[in-house]
Amino acid sequence: QTCALPIFAMHLRRATTFVAERFDDARGAAWSTSSDVPGGAATLSDQAECPFRAYARTRWLRRPSEAWEPGVSPRERGRWLHRVLEKFWGSIGGSQRLAACTDQQIDAALDDALQEIPVEADMAVDVLDGRAEARERDRLRQVIKLALAFESKRAPFTVHETETDRAFQIESLRFNVRPDRVDRLADGRLVVMDYKSGSYKTLDFLGERPNAVQLFCYARALESEGEIVA
């Protein structure tokens, strides 16, 4: 009883005889072609980065729990960003309207879009959570305005669609994807976009383990419908 817990566990292991069986599974079970592969482009991103992780998440349905942190969680931050940009570009429509808008009109469109952020019930009554939500709204506004300064320098475009489900196949496997946004250029070609709300990472398209797999998937889905992706 006076033994420290780690030392006690060590004594138990020494006193117990374990019978282990070894089995090397080099391939794992193939995915059935009768159903779509879950996870869409994220599954292929996992496959590119770590095949075992892709297998664990897809076949065993095992995902690490999100670590708690104060304020708005990274997952919620990403969800808010998507909803606000979907609403904003739905009202602006493209580069022509963006260029014609005054700063006041842009702010009004952002105000309207920011109303899409859901306020959780506990945030409505908890002072600290409410302040975290308000700070995230302010931060999101600043980030989007920085992005709009970049958008204003692009070649003319119209927003073709936002958050629209699509499907494509690789061999006999079918994947469902949802591009965050697809723009159409003046020459008819499309540009696919994937919003990221985390830390900046340099895109690697041609490395041994490319990290831009989602963009490839979106392009593949659009090209399977006869579109040309720029």
Short mmCIF file of C-alpha atoms in Angstrom, two decimals:
data_model
loop_
_atom_site.label_atom_id
_atom_site.label_comp_id
_atom_site.label_asym_id
_atom_site.label_seq_id
_atom_site.Cartn_x
_atom_site.Cartn_y
_atom_site.Cartn_z
CA GLN A 1 0.00 0.00 0.00
CA THR A 2 2.95 2.30 0.51
CA CYS A 3 4.37 1.49 -2.94
CA ALA A 4 4.12 4.28 -5.53
CA LEU A 5 1.65 3.47 -8.30
CA PRO A 6 4.16 3.26 -11.22
CA ILE A 7 6.44 0.98 -9.17
CA PHE A 8 3.47 -1.16 -8.12
CA ALA A 9 2.46 -1.57 -11.77
CA MET A 10 6.03 -2.57 -12.64
CA HIS A 11 5.97 -5.31 -9.97
CA LEU A 12 2.67 -6.60 -11.35
CA ARG A 13 4.10 -6.84 -14.85
CA ARG A 14 7.13 -8.74 -13.60
CA ALA A 15 4.96 -11.19 -11.66
CA THR A 16 2.60 -11.94 -14.58
CA THR A 17 3.34 -14.25 -17.46
CA PHE A 18 2.03 -12.94 -20.76
CA VAL A 19 1.41 -15.08 -23.82
CA ALA A 20 1.68 -12.93 -26.93
CA GLU A 21 0.68 -13.85 -30.46
CA ARG A 22 2.26 -12.06 -33.41
CA PHE A 23 0.48 -11.45 -36.69
CA ASP A 24 1.80 -9.24 -39.46
CA ASP A 25 -1.03 -7.69 -41.48
CA ALA A 26 0.76 -6.12 -44.42
CA ARG A 27 -2.34 -4.99 -46.30
CA GLY A 28 -5.38 -4.83 -44.06
CA ALA A 29 -8.92 -5.32 -45.32
CA ALA A 30 -9.78 -3.66 -48.63
CA TRP A 31 -12.62 -1.16 -48.68
CA SER A 32 -15.83 -2.53 -50.19
CA THR A 33 -16.65 -0.91 -53.52
CA SER A 34 -20.37 -1.16 -52.70
CA SER A 35 -20.19 1.94 -50.47
CA ASP A 36 -18.49 5.33 -50.69
CA VAL A 37 -15.20 5.82 -48.85
CA PRO A 38 -15.92 7.97 -45.76
CA GLY A 39 -14.07 11.17 -45.05
CA GLY A 40 -13.78 12.28 -48.67
CA ALA A 41 -10.63 14.22 -49.48
CA ALA A 42 -9.52 14.12 -45.84
CA THR A 43 -9.10 10.34 -46.09
CA LEU A 44 -6.79 10.74 -49.08
CA SER A 45 -4.89 13.50 -47.27
CA ASP A 46 -4.35 11.10 -44.37
CA GLN A 47 -3.26 8.41 -46.82
CA ALA A 48 -0.64 10.73 -48.30
CA GLU A 49 0.69 11.75 -44.89
CA CYS A 50 0.41 8.45 -43.00
CA PRO A 51 -1.24 5.33 -44.50
CA PHE A 52 -1.71 3.74 -41.08
CA ARG A 53 -3.57 6.80 -39.78
CA ALA A 54 -5.85 6.72 -42.82
CA TYR A 55 -6.57 3.04 -42.20
CA ALA A 56 -7.23 3.57 -38.49
CA ARG A 57 -9.62 6.44 -39.12
CA THR A 58 -11.44 4.84 -42.05
CA ARG A 59 -11.56 1.14 -41.12
CA TRP A 60 -11.46 1.34 -37.33
CA LEU A 61 -13.28 4.68 -37.04
CA ARG A 62 -10.70 5.88 -34.54
CA ARG A 63 -9.91 9.58 -34.29
CA PRO A 64 -7.98 11.44 -31.61
CA SER A 65 -10.06 13.58 -29.28
CA GLU A 66 -9.71 17.31 -29.77
CA ALA A 67 -7.56 18.86 -27.06
CA TRP A 68 -9.36 21.42 -24.92
CA GLU A 69 -8.19 24.99 -25.00
CA PRO A 70 -9.72 28.22 -23.70
CA GLY A 71 -11.92 30.28 -25.97
CA VAL A 72 -13.18 29.11 -29.34
CA SER A 73 -11.83 25.70 -30.38
CA PRO A 74 -9.91 25.28 -33.67
CA ARG A 75 -12.76 23.18 -35.08
CA GLU A 76 -15.36 25.82 -34.28
CA ARG A 77 -13.09 28.53 -35.65
CA GLY A 78 -12.87 26.70 -38.97
CA ARG A 79 -16.61 26.07 -39.05
CA TRP A 80 -17.34 29.74 -38.42
CA LEU A 81 -14.94 30.84 -41.14
CA HIS A 82 -16.64 28.61 -43.72
CA ARG A 83 -20.13 29.78 -42.83
CA VAL A 84 -19.23 33.47 -42.88
CA LEU A 85 -17.40 33.27 -46.22
CA GLU A 86 -20.21 31.24 -47.78
CA LYS A 87 -22.72 33.94 -46.79
CA PHE A 88 -20.42 36.81 -47.78
CA TRP A 89 -19.59 35.55 -51.28
CA GLY A 90 -23.20 34.57 -51.81
CA SER A 91 -24.09 38.25 -51.52
CA ILE A 92 -21.04 39.74 -53.29
CA GLY A 93 -20.87 37.28 -56.17
CA GLY A 94 -17.45 38.06 -57.61
CA SER A 95 -14.67 40.51 -58.33
CA GLN A 96 -16.80 43.06 -60.21
CA ARG A 97 -19.13 43.68 -57.29
CA LEU A 98 -16.23 43.52 -54.83
CA ALA A 99 -14.41 46.30 -56.69
CA ALA A 100 -17.55 48.44 -56.85
CA CYS A 101 -18.29 48.21 -53.10
CA THR A 102 -17.24 50.96 -50.74
CA ASP A 103 -15.58 50.12 -47.44
CA GLN A 104 -18.89 50.78 -45.71
CA GLN A 105 -20.71 48.34 -48.01
CA ILE A 106 -18.05 45.68 -47.42
CA ASP A 107 -18.42 46.17 -43.67
CA ALA A 108 -22.20 45.87 -43.97
CA ALA A 109 -21.89 42.64 -45.97
CA LEU A 110 -19.48 41.27 -43.37
CA ASP A 111 -21.83 42.28 -40.54
CA ASP A 112 -24.61 40.36 -42.26
CA ALA A 113 -22.38 37.33 -42.86
CA LEU A 114 -21.10 37.31 -39.28
CA GLN A 115 -24.67 36.80 -38.12
CA GLU A 116 -24.30 33.26 -39.48
CA ILE A 117 -22.03 32.39 -36.56
CA PRO A 118 -24.10 30.26 -34.19
CA VAL A 119 -24.11 31.40 -30.59
CA GLU A 120 -24.08 28.36 -28.33
CA ALA A 121 -26.50 28.35 -25.42
CA ASP A 122 -23.73 28.29 -22.81
CA MET A 123 -21.94 31.21 -24.49
CA ALA A 124 -25.09 33.29 -24.22
CA VAL A 125 -25.04 33.07 -20.41
CA ASP A 126 -21.34 32.68 -19.57
CA VAL A 127 -19.52 36.02 -19.51
CA LEU A 128 -16.07 34.62 -20.32
CA ASP A 129 -17.34 32.44 -23.16
CA GLY A 130 -19.33 35.37 -24.51
CA ARG A 131 -16.18 37.50 -24.59
CA ALA A 132 -14.29 34.72 -26.38
CA GLU A 133 -17.04 34.57 -28.99
CA ALA A 134 -16.95 38.35 -29.44
CA ARG A 135 -13.15 38.33 -29.81
CA GLU A 136 -13.38 35.60 -32.44
CA ARG A 137 -15.92 37.64 -34.41
CA ASP A 138 -13.55 40.62 -34.39
CA ARG A 139 -10.57 38.46 -35.37
CA LEU A 140 -12.55 36.80 -38.15
CA ARG A 141 -13.53 40.18 -39.56
CA GLN A 142 -9.88 41.30 -39.65
CA VAL A 143 -8.69 38.07 -41.27
CA ILE A 144 -11.37 38.19 -43.97
CA LYS A 145 -10.62 41.84 -44.77
CA LEU A 146 -6.96 40.93 -45.26
CA ALA A 147 -8.04 38.15 -47.60
CA LEU A 148 -10.30 40.55 -49.53
CA ALA A 149 -7.32 42.83 -50.16
CA PHE A 150 -5.68 39.85 -51.89
CA GLU A 151 -8.88 38.93 -53.75
CA SER A 152 -9.12 42.46 -55.18
CA LYS A 153 -5.77 41.97 -56.96
CA ARG A 154 -6.78 38.77 -58.75
CA ALA A 155 -7.89 38.48 -62.36
CA PRO A 156 -11.67 38.98 -62.85
CA PHE A 157 -13.78 36.13 -61.48
CA THR A 158 -17.27 35.19 -60.45
CA VAL A 159 -18.05 32.84 -57.60
CA HIS A 160 -19.37 29.73 -59.34
CA GLU A 161 -20.41 27.88 -56.18
CA THR A 162 -19.68 27.48 -52.48
CA GLU A 163 -19.87 24.39 -50.26
CA THR A 164 -21.39 22.17 -52.96
CA ASP A 165 -21.20 18.38 -52.71
CA ARG A 166 -19.49 16.50 -55.53
CA ALA A 167 -18.28 12.95 -56.18
CA PHE A 168 -15.42 11.37 -58.10
CA GLN A 169 -13.84 7.96 -58.48
CA ILE A 170 -10.33 6.55 -58.21
CA GLU A 171 -10.30 3.13 -59.80
CA SER A 172 -13.38 1.45 -58.30
CA LEU A 173 -13.56 3.64 -55.17
CA ARG A 174 -16.00 6.52 -54.93
CA PHE A 175 -15.29 9.64 -52.83
CA ASN A 176 -17.57 12.51 -51.87
CA VAL A 177 -16.04 15.97 -51.53
CA ARG A 178 -17.26 19.50 -50.85
CA PRO A 179 -15.02 22.26 -52.28
CA ASP A 180 -15.14 25.33 -50.07
CA ARG A 181 -15.39 27.61 -53.08
CA VAL A 182 -15.12 27.42 -56.87
CA ASP A 183 -14.56 30.56 -58.98
CA ARG A 184 -15.04 30.89 -62.72
CA LEU A 185 -12.52 32.98 -64.65
CA ALA A 186 -13.29 35.12 -67.68
CA ASP A 187 -11.99 32.40 -70.04
CA GLY A 188 -14.37 29.82 -68.55
CA ARG A 189 -11.82 27.88 -66.50
CA LEU A 190 -12.41 27.17 -62.84
CA VAL A 191 -10.33 27.88 -59.73
CA VAL A 192 -10.79 25.67 -56.68
CA MET A 193 -10.23 26.93 -53.14
CA ASP A 194 -9.82 25.30 -49.76
CA TYR A 195 -10.07 27.56 -46.71
CA LYS A 196 -7.67 26.97 -43.83
CA SER A 197 -8.06 28.60 -40.44
CA GLY A 198 -4.96 27.13 -38.78
CA SER A 199 -1.29 27.97 -39.00
CA TYR A 200 0.25 28.69 -42.39
CA LYS A 201 1.83 25.76 -44.25
CA THR A 202 3.69 25.91 -47.54
CA LEU A 203 1.77 23.92 -50.14
CA ASP A 204 3.64 20.92 -51.52
CA PHE A 205 2.10 19.69 -54.77
CA LEU A 206 4.86 17.47 -56.12
CA GLY A 207 6.70 16.06 -53.08
CA GLU A 208 6.75 12.43 -52.01
CA ARG A 209 3.91 13.17 -49.59
CA PRO A 210 2.03 16.19 -51.01
CA ASN A 211 -0.09 18.16 -48.55
CA ALA A 212 -2.43 19.71 -51.13
CA VAL A 213 -4.42 16.52 -51.69
CA GLN A 214 -7.79 18.20 -51.12
CA LEU A 215 -7.17 20.60 -54.01
CA PHE A 216 -6.31 17.66 -56.29
CA CYS A 217 -9.55 15.93 -55.27
CA TYR A 218 -11.66 19.01 -55.94
CA ALA A 219 -10.04 19.45 -59.34
CA ARG A 220 -10.55 15.77 -60.16
CA ALA A 221 -14.25 15.98 -59.27
CA LEU A 222 -14.79 19.06 -61.46
CA GLU A 223 -12.79 17.69 -64.38
CA SER A 224 -14.84 14.47 -64.27
CA GLU A 225 -17.82 16.70 -65.15
CA GLY A 226 -16.04 18.14 -68.17
CA GLU A 227 -14.80 21.37 -66.57
CA ILE A 228 -11.29 22.77 -67.06
CA VAL A 229 -9.52 23.71 -63.84
CA ALA A 230 -6.95 26.49 -63.97
#
